Amino acid sequence: MIGMIVKLVVKEDCYTGFEHAFAAQAAAVRSNEPGNRVYELFRSRTRPLTYTLVEIYDDEVALAAHRASPHMAVHRPLTAPFVAGQPEIATFDVLSHVA
């Protein structure tokens, strides 16, 4: 599995609009991407304009399908105006817990 952690900072006074737009995007991901296991947004308690998105996909095929999906093409432009600067993206291999 492939994990991604995306750090986003939204513009001042834009958090409500961002959260609403993102909620629609997340719903589209969850209902249209069988290869997506986790797509969750977290808001910092100490920096309320800072968010972390955690994503987990079955494999490279599922991640590529996410990136190329029609629903993401629709939703990216709806969330982008709220984001200040470029997101910080880290990609990981998800390791199984083996005893």
PDB file of C-alpha atoms in Angstrom:
ATOM      1  CA  MET A   1       0.000   0.000   0.000  1.00  0.00           C
ATOM      2  CA  ILE A   2       1.001   3.605  -0.555  1.00  0.00           C
ATOM      3  CA  GLY A   3       0.496   6.360   1.988  1.00  0.00           C
ATOM      4  CA  MET A   4       0.573  10.097   1.460  1.00  0.00           C
ATOM      5  CA  ILE A   5       0.675  12.905   3.976  1.00  0.00           C
ATOM      6  CA  VAL A   6      -0.159  16.334   2.592  1.00  0.00           C
ATOM      7  CA  LYS A   7       0.327  19.482   4.669  1.00  0.00           C
ATOM      8  CA  LEU A   8      -1.883  22.389   3.594  1.00  0.00           C
ATOM      9  CA  VAL A   9      -2.188  25.927   4.891  1.00  0.00           C
ATOM     10  CA  VAL A  10      -5.330  27.849   4.013  1.00  0.00           C
ATOM     11  CA  LYS A  11      -5.697  31.575   3.591  1.00  0.00           C
ATOM     12  CA  GLU A  12      -6.906  33.688   6.498  1.00  0.00           C
ATOM     13  CA  ASP A  13     -10.709  33.552   6.936  1.00  0.00           C
ATOM     14  CA  CYS A  14     -11.005  30.748   4.355  1.00  0.00           C
ATOM     15  CA  TYR A  15     -11.121  27.681   6.570  1.00  0.00           C
ATOM     16  CA  THR A  16     -14.912  27.259   6.430  1.00  0.00           C
ATOM     17  CA  GLY A  17     -15.010  27.440   2.635  1.00  0.00           C
ATOM     18  CA  PHE A  18     -12.053  25.077   2.386  1.00  0.00           C
ATOM     19  CA  GLU A  19     -13.585  22.541   4.746  1.00  0.00           C
ATOM     20  CA  HIS A  20     -16.892  22.526   2.853  1.00  0.00           C
ATOM     21  CA  ALA A  21     -15.173  22.154  -0.523  1.00  0.00           C
ATOM     22  CA  PHE A  22     -12.918  19.442   0.836  1.00  0.00           C
ATOM     23  CA  ALA A  23     -15.835  17.514   2.353  1.00  0.00           C
ATOM     24  CA  ALA A  24     -17.389  17.224  -1.121  1.00  0.00           C
ATOM     25  CA  GLN A  25     -14.041  16.127  -2.567  1.00  0.00           C
ATOM     26  CA  ALA A  26     -13.568  13.489   0.143  1.00  0.00           C
ATOM     27  CA  ALA A  27     -17.072  12.124  -0.418  1.00  0.00           C
ATOM     28  CA  ALA A  28     -16.326  11.780  -4.132  1.00  0.00           C
ATOM     29  CA  VAL A  29     -13.056   9.966  -3.429  1.00  0.00           C
ATOM     30  CA  ARG A  30     -14.661   7.567  -0.970  1.00  0.00           C
ATOM     31  CA  SER A  31     -17.591   6.714  -3.240  1.00  0.00           C
ATOM     32  CA  ASN A  32     -15.667   6.435  -6.528  1.00  0.00           C
ATOM     33  CA  GLU A  33     -12.290   4.933  -5.652  1.00  0.00           C
ATOM     34  CA  PRO A  34     -12.308   1.320  -4.483  1.00  0.00           C
ATOM     35  CA  GLY A  35      -8.486   1.401  -4.243  1.00  0.00           C
ATOM     36  CA  ASN A  36      -8.540   4.219  -1.681  1.00  0.00           C
ATOM     37  CA  ARG A  37      -8.404   2.998   1.930  1.00  0.00           C
ATOM     38  CA  VAL A  38      -8.051   6.287   3.835  1.00  0.00           C
ATOM     39  CA  TYR A  39      -8.786   9.885   2.848  1.00  0.00           C
ATOM     40  CA  GLU A  40      -8.996  11.953   6.036  1.00  0.00           C
ATOM     41  CA  LEU A  41      -8.418  15.628   6.748  1.00  0.00           C
ATOM     42  CA  PHE A  42      -7.118  16.848  10.102  1.00  0.00           C
ATOM     43  CA  ARG A  43      -7.043  20.462  11.327  1.00  0.00           C
ATOM     44  CA  SER A  44      -4.269  21.501  13.704  1.00  0.00           C
ATOM     45  CA  ARG A  45      -5.385  22.436  17.200  1.00  0.00           C
ATOM     46  CA  THR A  46      -2.487  24.863  17.601  1.00  0.00           C
ATOM     47  CA  ARG A  47      -2.438  26.332  14.081  1.00  0.00           C
ATOM     48  CA  PRO A  48      -6.067  26.416  12.889  1.00  0.00           C
ATOM     49  CA  LEU A  49      -5.159  27.366   9.310  1.00  0.00           C
ATOM     50  CA  THR A  50      -2.949  24.269   8.967  1.00  0.00           C
ATOM     51  CA  TYR A  51      -4.364  20.947   7.790  1.00  0.00           C
ATOM     52  CA  THR A  52      -2.947  17.497   7.237  1.00  0.00           C
ATOM     53  CA  LEU A  53      -4.490  15.159   4.685  1.00  0.00           C
ATOM     54  CA  VAL A  54      -3.753  11.448   5.136  1.00  0.00           C
ATOM     55  CA  GLU A  55      -4.320   9.196   2.129  1.00  0.00           C
ATOM     56  CA  ILE A  56      -3.761   5.455   1.689  1.00  0.00           C
ATOM     57  CA  TYR A  57      -4.088   3.579  -1.611  1.00  0.00           C
ATOM     58  CA  ASP A  58      -3.872  -0.125  -2.432  1.00  0.00           C
ATOM     59  CA  ASP A  59      -1.101   0.350  -4.996  1.00  0.00           C
ATOM     60  CA  GLU A  60       0.333   2.579  -7.732  1.00  0.00           C
ATOM     61  CA  VAL A  61      -2.627   1.780 -10.000  1.00  0.00           C
ATOM     62  CA  ALA A  62      -5.088   3.062  -7.386  1.00  0.00           C
ATOM     63  CA  LEU A  63      -3.004   6.195  -6.790  1.00  0.00           C
ATOM     64  CA  ALA A  64      -2.789   6.883 -10.536  1.00  0.00           C
ATOM     65  CA  ALA A  65      -6.562   6.359 -10.842  1.00  0.00           C
ATOM     66  CA  HIS A  66      -7.084   8.904  -8.040  1.00  0.00           C
ATOM     67  CA  ARG A  67      -4.882  11.494  -9.707  1.00  0.00           C
ATOM     68  CA  ALA A  68      -6.563  11.039 -13.101  1.00  0.00           C
ATOM     69  CA  SER A  69     -10.150  10.694 -11.888  1.00  0.00           C
ATOM     70  CA  PRO A  70     -12.885  12.944 -13.281  1.00  0.00           C
ATOM     71  CA  HIS A  71     -14.134  13.811  -9.781  1.00  0.00           C
ATOM     72  CA  MET A  72     -10.687  15.105  -8.768  1.00  0.00           C
ATOM     73  CA  ALA A  73     -10.562  17.196 -11.940  1.00  0.00           C
ATOM     74  CA  VAL A  74     -13.831  18.773 -10.794  1.00  0.00           C
ATOM     75  CA  HIS A  75     -12.932  19.195  -7.106  1.00  0.00           C
ATOM     76  CA  ARG A  76      -9.285  20.379  -7.270  1.00  0.00           C
ATOM     77  CA  PRO A  77     -10.278  23.805  -8.663  1.00  0.00           C
ATOM     78  CA  LEU A  78     -12.896  24.149  -5.906  1.00  0.00           C
ATOM     79  CA  THR A  79     -10.414  23.666  -3.048  1.00  0.00           C
ATOM     80  CA  ALA A  80      -7.354  25.324  -4.617  1.00  0.00           C
ATOM     81  CA  PRO A  81      -8.459  28.974  -4.179  1.00  0.00           C
ATOM     82  CA  PHE A  82      -8.503  28.520  -0.401  1.00  0.00           C
ATOM     83  CA  VAL A  83      -4.954  27.149  -0.138  1.00  0.00           C
ATOM     84  CA  ALA A  84      -2.042  29.477   0.631  1.00  0.00           C
ATOM     85  CA  GLY A  85       1.102  28.348  -1.198  1.00  0.00           C
ATOM     86  CA  GLN A  86       2.124  24.918  -2.365  1.00  0.00           C
ATOM     87  CA  PRO A  87       1.163  21.867  -0.299  1.00  0.00           C
ATOM     88  CA  GLU A  88       3.972  19.806   1.228  1.00  0.00           C
ATOM     89  CA  ILE A  89       3.563  16.211   0.045  1.00  0.00           C
ATOM     90  CA  ALA A  90       5.316  13.147   1.453  1.00  0.00           C
ATOM     91  CA  THR A  91       4.772   9.673   0.015  1.00  0.00           C
ATOM     92  CA  PHE A  92       5.394   6.440   1.928  1.00  0.00           C
ATOM     93  CA  ASP A  93       5.203   2.700   1.609  1.00  0.00           C
ATOM     94  CA  VAL A  94       2.755   1.361   4.191  1.00  0.00           C
ATOM     95  CA  LEU A  95       4.417  -1.402   6.201  1.00  0.00           C
ATOM     96  CA  SER A  96       2.518  -4.348   7.606  1.00  0.00           C
ATOM     97  CA  HIS A  97       2.868  -5.048  11.308  1.00  0.00           C
ATOM     98  CA  VAL A  98       4.612  -8.389  11.404  1.00  0.00           C
ATOM     99  CA  ALA A  99       5.168 -10.074  14.755  1.00  0.00           C
TER     100      ALA A  99
END
